GROMACS .gro file of C-alpha atoms in nm:
model
  245
    1UNK     CA    1   8.115  17.917  26.918
    2UNK     CA    2   7.977  18.245  26.798
    3UNK     CA    3   8.184  18.562  26.797
    4UNK     CA    4   8.498  18.640  26.608
    5UNK     CA    5   8.849  18.703  26.732
    6UNK     CA    6   9.003  18.788  26.394
    7UNK     CA    7   9.240  18.496  26.422
    8UNK     CA    8   9.399  18.621  26.746
    9UNK     CA    9   9.456  18.376  27.027
   10UNK     CA   10   9.467  18.597  27.339
   11UNK     CA   11   9.650  18.323  27.529
   12UNK     CA   12   9.939  18.311  27.281
   13UNK     CA   13   9.952  18.650  27.110
   14UNK     CA   14  10.157  18.867  27.346
   15UNK     CA   15  10.203  19.166  27.120
   16UNK     CA   16  10.168  19.507  27.284
   17UNK     CA   17   9.833  19.565  27.115
   18UNK     CA   18   9.692  19.250  27.275
   19UNK     CA   19   9.796  19.326  27.632
   20UNK     CA   20   9.562  19.525  27.860
   21UNK     CA   21   9.673  19.856  28.001
   22UNK     CA   22   9.995  19.889  27.803
   23UNK     CA   23  10.093  20.253  27.746
   24UNK     CA   24  10.464  20.216  27.675
   25UNK     CA   25  10.634  20.550  27.729
   26UNK     CA   26  10.309  20.748  27.696
   27UNK     CA   27  10.137  20.925  27.983
   28UNK     CA   28  10.267  21.036  28.321
   29UNK     CA   29  10.484  20.801  28.524
   30UNK     CA   30  10.395  20.825  28.892
   31UNK     CA   31  10.604  20.539  29.028
   32UNK     CA   32  10.789  20.217  28.951
   33UNK     CA   33  10.641  19.908  29.115
   34UNK     CA   34  10.852  19.608  29.208
   35UNK     CA   35  10.668  19.282  29.260
   36UNK     CA   36  10.308  19.205  29.178
   37UNK     CA   37  10.142  19.330  29.494
   38UNK     CA   38  10.381  19.593  29.623
   39UNK     CA   39  10.478  19.394  29.933
   40UNK     CA   40  10.846  19.430  30.021
   41UNK     CA   41  10.869  19.288  30.371
   42UNK     CA   42  10.882  18.915  30.414
   43UNK     CA   43  10.922  18.619  30.183
   44UNK     CA   44  10.784  18.626  29.832
   45UNK     CA   45  10.539  18.339  29.786
   46UNK     CA   46  10.377  18.470  29.467
   47UNK     CA   47  10.662  18.414  29.223
   48UNK     CA   48  10.627  18.772  29.100
   49UNK     CA   49  10.887  18.931  29.327
   50UNK     CA   50  11.119  19.015  29.039
   51UNK     CA   51  10.855  19.196  28.835
   52UNK     CA   52  10.936  19.561  28.764
   53UNK     CA   53  10.683  19.781  28.588
   54UNK     CA   54  10.613  20.149  28.537
   55UNK     CA   55  10.286  20.283  28.675
   56UNK     CA   56  10.156  20.552  28.441
   57UNK     CA   57   9.849  20.769  28.417
   58UNK     CA   58   9.717  20.848  28.068
   59UNK     CA   59   9.841  21.178  27.929
   60UNK     CA   60   9.650  21.465  27.772
   61UNK     CA   61   9.482  21.391  27.439
   62UNK     CA   62   9.509  21.611  27.132
   63UNK     CA   63   9.231  21.697  26.890
   64UNK     CA   64   9.052  21.554  26.711
   65UNK     CA   65   8.939  21.322  26.989
   66UNK     CA   66   8.713  21.126  26.758
   67UNK     CA   67   8.341  21.053  26.738
   68UNK     CA   68   8.111  21.258  26.959
   69UNK     CA   69   8.395  21.342  27.201
   70UNK     CA   70   8.478  21.659  27.005
   71UNK     CA   71   8.113  21.765  27.005
   72UNK     CA   72   8.089  21.734  27.384
   73UNK     CA   73   8.422  21.910  27.441
   74UNK     CA   74   8.329  22.198  27.206
   75UNK     CA   75   7.987  22.242  27.362
   76UNK     CA   76   8.124  22.236  27.718
   77UNK     CA   77   8.396  22.491  27.639
   78UNK     CA   78   8.148  22.714  27.458
   79UNK     CA   79   7.898  22.699  27.744
   80UNK     CA   80   8.167  22.791  27.997
   81UNK     CA   81   8.276  23.085  27.783
   82UNK     CA   82   7.916  23.209  27.771
   83UNK     CA   83   7.928  23.219  28.153
   84UNK     CA   84   8.244  23.430  28.145
   85UNK     CA   85   8.475  23.146  28.245
   86UNK     CA   86   8.790  23.072  28.045
   87UNK     CA   87   8.769  22.696  27.969
   88UNK     CA   88   9.143  22.645  28.029
   89UNK     CA   89   9.099  22.775  28.383
   90UNK     CA   90   8.836  22.511  28.462
   91UNK     CA   91   8.953  22.214  28.252
   92UNK     CA   92   9.306  22.111  28.345
   93UNK     CA   93   9.328  21.854  28.065
   94UNK     CA   94   9.116  21.626  27.849
   95UNK     CA   95   9.207  21.259  27.833
   96UNK     CA   96   9.089  20.998  27.583
   97UNK     CA   97   9.196  20.651  27.693
   98UNK     CA   98   9.047  20.311  27.606
   99UNK     CA   99   8.771  20.486  27.410
  100UNK     CA  100   8.661  20.680  27.719
  101UNK     CA  101   8.647  21.058  27.763
  102UNK     CA  102   8.764  21.218  28.087
  103UNK     CA  103   8.773  21.587  28.175
  104UNK     CA  104   9.018  21.674  28.455
  105UNK     CA  105   8.857  21.966  28.637
  106UNK     CA  106   9.005  22.222  28.874
  107UNK     CA  107   8.823  22.168  29.202
  108UNK     CA  108   8.713  22.529  29.250
  109UNK     CA  109   8.517  22.507  28.922
  110UNK     CA  110   8.375  22.157  28.971
  111UNK     CA  111   8.021  22.262  29.067
  112UNK     CA  112   7.985  22.503  28.775
  113UNK     CA  113   8.118  22.249  28.525
  114UNK     CA  114   7.886  21.978  28.659
  115UNK     CA  115   7.584  22.209  28.646
  116UNK     CA  116   7.671  22.310  28.290
  117UNK     CA  117   7.700  21.947  28.185
  118UNK     CA  118   7.361  21.877  28.344
  119UNK     CA  119   7.166  22.176  28.216
  120UNK     CA  120   7.302  22.259  27.871
  121UNK     CA  121   7.053  22.122  27.611
  122UNK     CA  122   7.333  21.993  27.387
  123UNK     CA  123   7.499  21.809  27.677
  124UNK     CA  124   7.226  21.697  27.918
  125UNK     CA  125   7.425  21.469  28.146
  126UNK     CA  126   7.132  21.427  28.382
  127UNK     CA  127   7.266  21.140  28.591
  128UNK     CA  128   7.575  21.110  28.808
  129UNK     CA  129   7.622  20.748  28.913
  130UNK     CA  130   7.841  20.845  29.207
  131UNK     CA  131   8.190  20.948  29.307
  132UNK     CA  132   8.483  20.717  29.377
  133UNK     CA  133   8.809  20.794  29.550
  134UNK     CA  134   9.153  20.688  29.427
  135UNK     CA  135   9.484  20.720  29.608
  136UNK     CA  136   9.813  20.750  29.421
  137UNK     CA  137  10.081  20.812  29.686
  138UNK     CA  138  10.341  20.863  29.412
  139UNK     CA  139  10.144  21.134  29.232
  140UNK     CA  140  10.303  21.416  29.430
  141UNK     CA  141  10.072  21.709  29.498
  142UNK     CA  142   9.779  21.514  29.348
  143UNK     CA  143   9.772  21.209  29.571
  144UNK     CA  144   9.393  21.193  29.602
  145UNK     CA  145   9.158  21.175  29.304
  146UNK     CA  146   8.778  21.204  29.290
  147UNK     CA  147   8.622  21.032  28.989
  148UNK     CA  148   8.264  21.105  28.877
  149UNK     CA  149   8.076  20.914  28.606
  150UNK     CA  150   7.811  21.118  28.425
  151UNK     CA  151   7.552  20.969  28.193
  152UNK     CA  152   7.333  21.148  27.940
  153UNK     CA  153   7.002  20.967  27.914
  154UNK     CA  154   6.897  21.212  27.642
  155UNK     CA  155   7.194  21.149  27.414
  156UNK     CA  156   7.304  20.804  27.534
  157UNK     CA  157   7.657  20.912  27.630
  158UNK     CA  158   7.891  20.847  27.921
  159UNK     CA  159   8.182  21.068  28.032
  160UNK     CA  160   8.401  21.101  28.338
  161UNK     CA  161   8.508  21.397  28.550
  162UNK     CA  162   8.821  21.373  28.761
  163UNK     CA  163   8.951  21.609  29.028
  164UNK     CA  164   9.297  21.583  29.186
  165UNK     CA  165   9.379  21.691  29.541
  166UNK     CA  166   9.690  21.696  29.760
  167UNK     CA  167   9.660  21.475  30.066
  168UNK     CA  168   9.761  21.778  30.274
  169UNK     CA  169   9.443  21.960  30.164
  170UNK     CA  170   9.183  21.693  30.083
  171UNK     CA  171   8.890  21.929  30.020
  172UNK     CA  172   8.657  21.933  29.719
  173UNK     CA  173   8.314  22.096  29.672
  174UNK     CA  174   8.014  21.870  29.720
  175UNK     CA  175   7.798  21.797  29.415
  176UNK     CA  176   7.488  21.706  29.616
  177UNK     CA  177   7.327  22.036  29.516
  178UNK     CA  178   7.364  21.939  29.148
  179UNK     CA  179   7.328  21.560  29.173
  180UNK     CA  180   7.141  21.471  29.497
  181UNK     CA  181   7.214  21.101  29.446
  182UNK     CA  182   7.579  21.175  29.533
  183UNK     CA  183   7.480  21.212  29.899
  184UNK     CA  184   7.577  20.862  30.014
  185UNK     CA  185   7.859  20.823  29.761
  186UNK     CA  186   8.035  21.128  29.900
  187UNK     CA  187   7.991  20.997  30.254
  188UNK     CA  188   8.146  20.664  30.161
  189UNK     CA  189   8.438  20.830  29.980
  190UNK     CA  190   8.495  21.051  30.284
  191UNK     CA  191   8.481  20.748  30.511
  192UNK     CA  192   8.734  20.539  30.318
  193UNK     CA  193   8.966  20.803  30.168
  194UNK     CA  194   8.935  21.103  30.399
  195UNK     CA  195   8.827  21.336  30.117
  196UNK     CA  196   8.620  21.620  30.266
  197UNK     CA  197   8.326  21.730  30.050
  198UNK     CA  198   8.268  22.093  30.145
  199UNK     CA  199   7.900  22.186  30.152
  200UNK     CA  200   7.771  21.832  30.201
  201UNK     CA  201   7.452  21.845  30.412
  202UNK     CA  202   7.565  21.578  30.661
  203UNK     CA  203   7.914  21.442  30.598
  204UNK     CA  204   7.959  21.147  30.837
  205UNK     CA  205   8.119  20.805  30.838
  206UNK     CA  206   7.876  20.539  30.724
  207UNK     CA  207   8.087  20.220  30.726
  208UNK     CA  208   8.358  20.266  30.989
  209UNK     CA  209   8.297  20.364  31.353
  210UNK     CA  210   8.291  20.737  31.419
  211UNK     CA  211   8.615  20.720  31.621
  212UNK     CA  212   8.805  20.504  31.371
  213UNK     CA  213   9.160  20.622  31.308
  214UNK     CA  214   9.269  20.652  30.944
  215UNK     CA  215   9.108  20.581  30.610
  216UNK     CA  216   9.114  20.212  30.511
  217UNK     CA  217   9.128  20.245  30.131
  218UNK     CA  218   9.431  20.472  30.118
  219UNK     CA  219   9.739  20.293  29.991
  220UNK     CA  220   9.942  20.399  30.296
  221UNK     CA  221   9.689  20.251  30.540
  222UNK     CA  222   9.860  19.979  30.748
  223UNK     CA  223   9.786  19.629  30.625
  224UNK     CA  224   9.685  19.359  30.868
  225UNK     CA  225   9.368  19.493  31.020
  226UNK     CA  226   9.295  19.436  31.388
  227UNK     CA  227   9.298  19.130  31.613
  228UNK     CA  228   8.974  18.930  31.615
  229UNK     CA  229   8.821  18.751  31.909
  230UNK     CA  230   8.661  18.420  31.810
  231UNK     CA  231   8.511  18.171  32.055
  232UNK     CA  232   8.717  18.309  32.338
  233UNK     CA  233   9.048  18.294  32.150
  234UNK     CA  234   9.237  18.603  32.039
  235UNK     CA  235   9.336  18.569  31.674
  236UNK     CA  236   9.618  18.805  31.576
  237UNK     CA  237   9.593  19.045  31.283
  238UNK     CA  238   9.672  18.887  30.942
  239UNK     CA  239  10.015  19.048  30.914
  240UNK     CA  240  10.116  18.885  31.240
  241UNK     CA  241   9.982  18.534  31.182
  242UNK     CA  242  10.266  18.396  30.974
  243UNK     CA  243  10.637  18.451  30.942
  244UNK     CA  244  10.867  18.349  30.660
  245UNK     CA  245  11.219  18.223  30.695
   0.00000   0.00000   0.00000
């Protein structure tokens, strides 16, 4: 077989450096999960019921970030200063995790930061490949996250923007005016997570019925779905089909 693994057998070497997603005590702990899948009602059939692990978000990075990350960060901060905006007021924190660069942006400055990243000749992140929603119920005051992936075709670089919102005020400015391709991505994120993109030209549900209650991809959405009628028989929702003794 071609390819080298430097003598490491990933099936046997269980050192911390060989396990995915291990941050130890680094980062921000948002909750402690018990069991593999978070289920706590009913019998455990997975064998992972005794698992206890800390759920952490990566913490703020310190300079130097390494490689071209410092160049992008310096240029973005300089461009914002030229517009009369203090960078620290727009950029909540900068995270470098798994060799990826993420700028956490205050939502009121999102449009300006995105436009700067698109238009500045030294940055030129011309393409936004969409926005995804994430729900962390344990991240108090920042339960909802919007994640944007920006690609520079000019410089061959990829970065991420992230905006955090409380679930009591799930509003964020739309980026359709800067990246028109975000039109349908923002609609889908609104549909599944209930994040309202202010200024979107036609924010509507595109997957669920217009009168659907709730947002199916939030972690607090009830599991089990709805009963299904099949060949004249009424099949109960999945969470009601089986009981454990």
